[in-house]
Amino acid sequence: MPAAERDGFAQAVATTRLRHRAGVPILAGTDVGNPFLVPGYNLHRELELLVRAGLTPLAALQAATLNPARFLKATHSLGTVAPSRLADLVLLDANPLADIEATRRIQAVVVNGRLLDRRALDTLLGDAVPILSTSPPE
């Protein structure tokens, strides 16, 4: 990585740390329109970087779950798992509160009330690879 990019990255991490310490709500999301960021995959890296910037693993997870619901003023239906709430679940084989990288160890997902086990997820990923590796039309 060139020095200018490395310095810019370090500054972004430091700025995030300062904002978090000042109480600025942090929202996670890889929807920046960058063609080199793949939603979902890059969220794991973003959570890791938030922890590197000084957030606890819990605060980083909340940046991707509860905080967006608060920002959207939708905590009555989103952001937590509780009766009468909309909730998709990611089931991991390790504790992300102990190590945020555990978010990459997905065993199953419950989405719209449907369980997708590891085999079903691998099938979906296999279907997505050709799409992700295709160059956009010119």
JSON list of C-alpha atoms in Angstrom, two decimals:
[
{"chain": "A", "resi": 1, "resn": "MET", "atom": "CA", "xyz": [0.00, 0.00, 0.00]},
{"chain": "A", "resi": 2, "resn": "PRO", "atom": "CA", "xyz": [1.45, 3.41, -0.93]},
{"chain": "A", "resi": 3, "resn": "ALA", "atom": "CA", "xyz": [2.39, 5.70, 1.97]},
{"chain": "A", "resi": 4, "resn": "ALA", "atom": "CA", "xyz": [-0.37, 8.22, 1.16]},
{"chain": "A", "resi": 5, "resn": "GLU", "atom": "CA", "xyz": [-3.05, 5.50, 1.27]},
{"chain": "A", "resi": 6, "resn": "ARG", "atom": "CA", "xyz": [-1.59, 4.05, 4.47]},
{"chain": "A", "resi": 7, "resn": "ASP", "atom": "CA", "xyz": [-1.57, 7.50, 6.10]},
{"chain": "A", "resi": 8, "resn": "GLY", "atom": "CA", "xyz": [-5.13, 8.19, 4.95]},
{"chain": "A", "resi": 9, "resn": "PHE", "atom": "CA", "xyz": [-6.27, 4.85, 6.31]},
{"chain": "A", "resi": 10, "resn": "ALA", "atom": "CA", "xyz": [-4.56, 5.48, 9.66]},
{"chain": "A", "resi": 11, "resn": "GLN", "atom": "CA", "xyz": [-6.23, 8.88, 9.83]},
{"chain": "A", "resi": 12, "resn": "ALA", "atom": "CA", "xyz": [-9.65, 7.36, 9.11]},
{"chain": "A", "resi": 13, "resn": "VAL", "atom": "CA", "xyz": [-9.15, 4.84, 11.94]},
{"chain": "A", "resi": 14, "resn": "ALA", "atom": "CA", "xyz": [-8.04, 7.62, 14.31]},
{"chain": "A", "resi": 15, "resn": "THR", "atom": "CA", "xyz": [-10.99, 9.81, 13.35]},
{"chain": "A", "resi": 16, "resn": "THR", "atom": "CA", "xyz": [-13.41, 6.95, 13.95]},
{"chain": "A", "resi": 17, "resn": "ARG", "atom": "CA", "xyz": [-11.80, 6.38, 17.37]},
{"chain": "A", "resi": 18, "resn": "LEU", "atom": "CA", "xyz": [-12.22, 10.05, 18.29]},
{"chain": "A", "resi": 19, "resn": "ARG", "atom": "CA", "xyz": [-15.82, 10.17, 17.11]},
{"chain": "A", "resi": 20, "resn": "HIS", "atom": "CA", "xyz": [-16.68, 7.04, 19.06]},
{"chain": "A", "resi": 21, "resn": "ARG", "atom": "CA", "xyz": [-15.05, 8.41, 22.23]},
{"chain": "A", "resi": 22, "resn": "ALA", "atom": "CA", "xyz": [-17.03, 11.63, 21.77]},
{"chain": "A", "resi": 23, "resn": "GLY", "atom": "CA", "xyz": [-20.27, 9.67, 21.67]},
{"chain": "A", "resi": 24, "resn": "VAL", "atom": "CA", "xyz": [-21.00, 10.04, 17.96]},
{"chain": "A", "resi": 25, "resn": "PRO", "atom": "CA", "xyz": [-23.20, 7.11, 16.89]},
{"chain": "A", "resi": 26, "resn": "ILE", "atom": "CA", "xyz": [-21.36, 4.81, 14.49]},
{"chain": "A", "resi": 27, "resn": "LEU", "atom": "CA", "xyz": [-23.21, 2.99, 11.72]},
{"chain": "A", "resi": 28, "resn": "ALA", "atom": "CA", "xyz": [-21.66, 0.08, 9.83]},
{"chain": "A", "resi": 29, "resn": "GLY", "atom": "CA", "xyz": [-22.46, -0.50, 6.20]},
{"chain": "A", "resi": 30, "resn": "THR", "atom": "CA", "xyz": [-20.68, -1.39, 3.01]},
{"chain": "A", "resi": 31, "resn": "ASP", "atom": "CA", "xyz": [-23.21, 0.27, 0.74]},
{"chain": "A", "resi": 32, "resn": "VAL", "atom": "CA", "xyz": [-20.86, 3.01, -0.44]},
{"chain": "A", "resi": 33, "resn": "GLY", "atom": "CA", "xyz": [-21.17, 2.18, -4.13]},
{"chain": "A", "resi": 34, "resn": "ASN", "atom": "CA", "xyz": [-17.53, 1.16, -4.35]},
{"chain": "A", "resi": 35, "resn": "PRO", "atom": "CA", "xyz": [-17.27, -1.61, -6.96]},
{"chain": "A", "resi": 36, "resn": "PHE", "atom": "CA", "xyz": [-14.43, -3.20, -4.98]},
{"chain": "A", "resi": 37, "resn": "LEU", "atom": "CA", "xyz": [-16.59, -3.69, -1.88]},
{"chain": "A", "resi": 38, "resn": "VAL", "atom": "CA", "xyz": [-18.92, -6.68, -1.82]},
{"chain": "A", "resi": 39, "resn": "PRO", "atom": "CA", "xyz": [-21.81, -6.16, 0.64]},
{"chain": "A", "resi": 40, "resn": "GLY", "atom": "CA", "xyz": [-21.75, -8.83, 3.29]},
{"chain": "A", "resi": 41, "resn": "TYR", "atom": "CA", "xyz": [-18.15, -9.88, 2.78]},
{"chain": "A", "resi": 42, "resn": "ASN", "atom": "CA", "xyz": [-16.81, -6.43, 3.49]},
{"chain": "A", "resi": 43, "resn": "LEU", "atom": "CA", "xyz": [-19.01, -5.95, 6.54]},
{"chain": "A", "resi": 44, "resn": "HIS", "atom": "CA", "xyz": [-16.84, -8.47, 8.40]},
{"chain": "A", "resi": 45, "resn": "ARG", "atom": "CA", "xyz": [-13.74, -6.40, 7.63]},
{"chain": "A", "resi": 46, "resn": "GLU", "atom": "CA", "xyz": [-15.54, -3.22, 8.62]},
{"chain": "A", "resi": 47, "resn": "LEU", "atom": "CA", "xyz": [-16.49, -4.70, 12.01]},
{"chain": "A", "resi": 48, "resn": "GLU", "atom": "CA", "xyz": [-12.86, -5.70, 12.54]},
{"chain": "A", "resi": 49, "resn": "LEU", "atom": "CA", "xyz": [-11.73, -2.18, 11.67]},
{"chain": "A", "resi": 50, "resn": "LEU", "atom": "CA", "xyz": [-14.25, -0.65, 14.06]},
{"chain": "A", "resi": 51, "resn": "VAL", "atom": "CA", "xyz": [-12.76, -2.77, 16.85]},
{"chain": "A", "resi": 52, "resn": "ARG", "atom": "CA", "xyz": [-9.29, -1.68, 15.75]},
{"chain": "A", "resi": 53, "resn": "ALA", "atom": "CA", "xyz": [-10.52, 1.91, 16.00]},
{"chain": "A", "resi": 54, "resn": "GLY", "atom": "CA", "xyz": [-11.42, 1.38, 19.66]},
{"chain": "A", "resi": 55, "resn": "LEU", "atom": "CA", "xyz": [-14.99, 0.09, 19.67]},
{"chain": "A", "resi": 56, "resn": "THR", "atom": "CA", "xyz": [-15.66, -3.00, 21.73]},
{"chain": "A", "resi": 57, "resn": "PRO", "atom": "CA", "xyz": [-16.85, -6.01, 19.75]},
{"chain": "A", "resi": 58, "resn": "LEU", "atom": "CA", "xyz": [-20.34, -5.38, 21.18]},
{"chain": "A", "resi": 59, "resn": "ALA", "atom": "CA", "xyz": [-20.29, -1.74, 20.04]},
{"chain": "A", "resi": 60, "resn": "ALA", "atom": "CA", "xyz": [-19.10, -2.82, 16.57]},
{"chain": "A", "resi": 61, "resn": "LEU", "atom": "CA", "xyz": [-21.95, -5.34, 16.32]},
{"chain": "A", "resi": 62, "resn": "GLN", "atom": "CA", "xyz": [-24.41, -2.69, 17.45]},
{"chain": "A", "resi": 63, "resn": "ALA", "atom": "CA", "xyz": [-23.07, -0.42, 14.70]},
{"chain": "A", "resi": 64, "resn": "ALA", "atom": "CA", "xyz": [-24.44, -3.01, 12.25]},
{"chain": "A", "resi": 65, "resn": "THR", "atom": "CA", "xyz": [-27.68, -3.86, 14.07]},
{"chain": "A", "resi": 66, "resn": "LEU", "atom": "CA", "xyz": [-29.15, -1.62, 16.77]},
{"chain": "A", "resi": 67, "resn": "ASN", "atom": "CA", "xyz": [-27.64, 1.72, 15.74]},
{"chain": "A", "resi": 68, "resn": "PRO", "atom": "CA", "xyz": [-29.12, 1.69, 12.21]},
{"chain": "A", "resi": 69, "resn": "ALA", "atom": "CA", "xyz": [-32.54, 0.91, 13.73]},
{"chain": "A", "resi": 70, "resn": "ARG", "atom": "CA", "xyz": [-32.10, 3.87, 16.07]},
{"chain": "A", "resi": 71, "resn": "PHE", "atom": "CA", "xyz": [-31.03, 6.11, 13.17]},
{"chain": "A", "resi": 72, "resn": "LEU", "atom": "CA", "xyz": [-34.10, 5.05, 11.17]},
{"chain": "A", "resi": 73, "resn": "LYS", "atom": "CA", "xyz": [-36.30, 5.52, 14.25]},
{"chain": "A", "resi": 74, "resn": "ALA", "atom": "CA", "xyz": [-37.40, 1.91, 13.80]},
{"chain": "A", "resi": 75, "resn": "THR", "atom": "CA", "xyz": [-36.43, 0.30, 17.11]},
{"chain": "A", "resi": 76, "resn": "HIS", "atom": "CA", "xyz": [-40.06, -0.73, 17.54]},
{"chain": "A", "resi": 77, "resn": "SER", "atom": "CA", "xyz": [-39.50, -3.36, 14.84]},
{"chain": "A", "resi": 78, "resn": "LEU", "atom": "CA", "xyz": [-35.76, -3.59, 14.07]},
{"chain": "A", "resi": 79, "resn": "GLY", "atom": "CA", "xyz": [-32.38, -3.80, 15.75]},
{"chain": "A", "resi": 80, "resn": "THR", "atom": "CA", "xyz": [-32.98, -6.44, 18.41]},
{"chain": "A", "resi": 81, "resn": "VAL", "atom": "CA", "xyz": [-34.31, -9.97, 18.66]},
{"chain": "A", "resi": 82, "resn": "ALA", "atom": "CA", "xyz": [-37.61, -9.95, 20.54]},
{"chain": "A", "resi": 83, "resn": "PRO", "atom": "CA", "xyz": [-41.24, -10.97, 20.06]},
{"chain": "A", "resi": 84, "resn": "SER", "atom": "CA", "xyz": [-43.02, -9.02, 17.30]},
{"chain": "A", "resi": 85, "resn": "ARG", "atom": "CA", "xyz": [-39.73, -7.70, 15.86]},
{"chain": "A", "resi": 86, "resn": "LEU", "atom": "CA", "xyz": [-38.31, -8.34, 12.41]},
{"chain": "A", "resi": 87, "resn": "ALA", "atom": "CA", "xyz": [-35.05, -10.22, 12.87]},
{"chain": "A", "resi": 88, "resn": "ASP", "atom": "CA", "xyz": [-32.75, -12.13, 10.60]},
{"chain": "A", "resi": 89, "resn": "LEU", "atom": "CA", "xyz": [-30.16, -14.13, 12.52]},
{"chain": "A", "resi": 90, "resn": "VAL", "atom": "CA", "xyz": [-26.61, -15.19, 11.79]},
{"chain": "A", "resi": 91, "resn": "LEU", "atom": "CA", "xyz": [-25.58, -18.29, 13.74]},
{"chain": "A", "resi": 92, "resn": "LEU", "atom": "CA", "xyz": [-21.85, -18.48, 14.40]},
{"chain": "A", "resi": 93, "resn": "ASP", "atom": "CA", "xyz": [-19.63, -21.25, 15.72]},
{"chain": "A", "resi": 94, "resn": "ALA", "atom": "CA", "xyz": [-17.65, -18.85, 17.92]},
{"chain": "A", "resi": 95, "resn": "ASN", "atom": "CA", "xyz": [-18.34, -15.85, 20.15]},
{"chain": "A", "resi": 96, "resn": "PRO", "atom": "CA", "xyz": [-17.89, -12.50, 18.33]},
{"chain": "A", "resi": 97, "resn": "LEU", "atom": "CA", "xyz": [-17.81, -10.70, 21.69]},
{"chain": "A", "resi": 98, "resn": "ALA", "atom": "CA", "xyz": [-14.56, -12.53, 22.45]},
{"chain": "A", "resi": 99, "resn": "ASP", "atom": "CA", "xyz": [-13.15, -12.12, 18.93]},
{"chain": "A", "resi": 100, "resn": "ILE", "atom": "CA", "xyz": [-14.90, -10.01, 16.30]},
{"chain": "A", "resi": 101, "resn": "GLU", "atom": "CA", "xyz": [-13.37, -12.17, 13.55]},
{"chain": "A", "resi": 102, "resn": "ALA", "atom": "CA", "xyz": [-15.81, -14.88, 14.66]},
{"chain": "A", "resi": 103, "resn": "THR", "atom": "CA", "xyz": [-18.43, -13.13, 12.51]},
{"chain": "A", "resi": 104, "resn": "ARG", "atom": "CA", "xyz": [-16.76, -14.85, 9.57]},
{"chain": "A", "resi": 105, "resn": "ARG", "atom": "CA", "xyz": [-17.50, -18.30, 11.02]},
{"chain": "A", "resi": 106, "resn": "ILE", "atom": "CA", "xyz": [-21.10, -18.56, 9.88]},
{"chain": "A", "resi": 107, "resn": "GLN", "atom": "CA", "xyz": [-22.83, -21.90, 10.35]},
{"chain": "A", "resi": 108, "resn": "ALA", "atom": "CA", "xyz": [-26.38, -20.88, 9.42]},
{"chain": "A", "resi": 109, "resn": "VAL", "atom": "CA", "xyz": [-28.59, -17.90, 8.72]},
{"chain": "A", "resi": 110, "resn": "VAL", "atom": "CA", "xyz": [-32.27, -17.38, 9.45]},
{"chain": "A", "resi": 111, "resn": "VAL", "atom": "CA", "xyz": [-33.69, -14.93, 6.92]},
{"chain": "A", "resi": 112, "resn": "ASN", "atom": "CA", "xyz": [-37.38, -14.13, 6.56]},
{"chain": "A", "resi": 113, "resn": "GLY", "atom": "CA", "xyz": [-38.12, -17.07, 8.85]},
{"chain": "A", "resi": 114, "resn": "ARG", "atom": "CA", "xyz": [-36.22, -19.54, 6.64]},
{"chain": "A", "resi": 115, "resn": "LEU", "atom": "CA", "xyz": [-33.19, -21.47, 7.91]},
{"chain": "A", "resi": 116, "resn": "LEU", "atom": "CA", "xyz": [-30.22, -21.60, 5.55]},
{"chain": "A", "resi": 117, "resn": "ASP", "atom": "CA", "xyz": [-27.67, -24.11, 6.84]},
{"chain": "A", "resi": 118, "resn": "ARG", "atom": "CA", "xyz": [-24.00, -24.10, 5.83]},
{"chain": "A", "resi": 119, "resn": "ARG", "atom": "CA", "xyz": [-24.72, -26.30, 2.80]},
{"chain": "A", "resi": 120, "resn": "ALA", "atom": "CA", "xyz": [-27.46, -23.97, 1.53]},
{"chain": "A", "resi": 121, "resn": "LEU", "atom": "CA", "xyz": [-25.21, -20.95, 2.09]},
{"chain": "A", "resi": 122, "resn": "ASP", "atom": "CA", "xyz": [-22.38, -22.59, 0.16]},
{"chain": "A", "resi": 123, "resn": "THR", "atom": "CA", "xyz": [-24.78, -23.27, -2.72]},
{"chain": "A", "resi": 124, "resn": "LEU", "atom": "CA", "xyz": [-25.84, -19.61, -2.78]},
{"chain": "A", "resi": 125, "resn": "LEU", "atom": "CA", "xyz": [-22.21, -18.51, -2.70]},
{"chain": "A", "resi": 126, "resn": "GLY", "atom": "CA", "xyz": [-21.41, -20.85, -5.56]},
{"chain": "A", "resi": 127, "resn": "ASP", "atom": "CA", "xyz": [-24.22, -19.30, -7.59]},
{"chain": "A", "resi": 128, "resn": "ALA", "atom": "CA", "xyz": [-22.94, -15.79, -6.81]},
{"chain": "A", "resi": 129, "resn": "VAL", "atom": "CA", "xyz": [-19.30, -16.32, -7.80]},
{"chain": "A", "resi": 130, "resn": "PRO", "atom": "CA", "xyz": [-19.91, -16.10, -11.58]},
{"chain": "A", "resi": 131, "resn": "ILE", "atom": "CA", "xyz": [-21.92, -12.90, -11.10]},
{"chain": "A", "resi": 132, "resn": "LEU", "atom": "CA", "xyz": [-19.28, -11.30, -8.87]},
{"chain": "A", "resi": 133, "resn": "SER", "atom": "CA", "xyz": [-16.47, -12.18, -11.25]},
{"chain": "A", "resi": 134, "resn": "THR", "atom": "CA", "xyz": [-18.21, -10.70, -14.31]},
{"chain": "A", "resi": 135, "resn": "SER", "atom": "CA", "xyz": [-16.96, -7.34, -15.53]},
{"chain": "A", "resi": 136, "resn": "PRO", "atom": "CA", "xyz": [-19.61, -4.63, -15.82]},
{"chain": "A", "resi": 137, "resn": "PRO", "atom": "CA", "xyz": [-20.71, -3.71, -19.35]},
{"chain": "A", "resi": 138, "resn": "GLU", "atom": "CA", "xyz": [-18.84, -0.85, -20.95]}
]
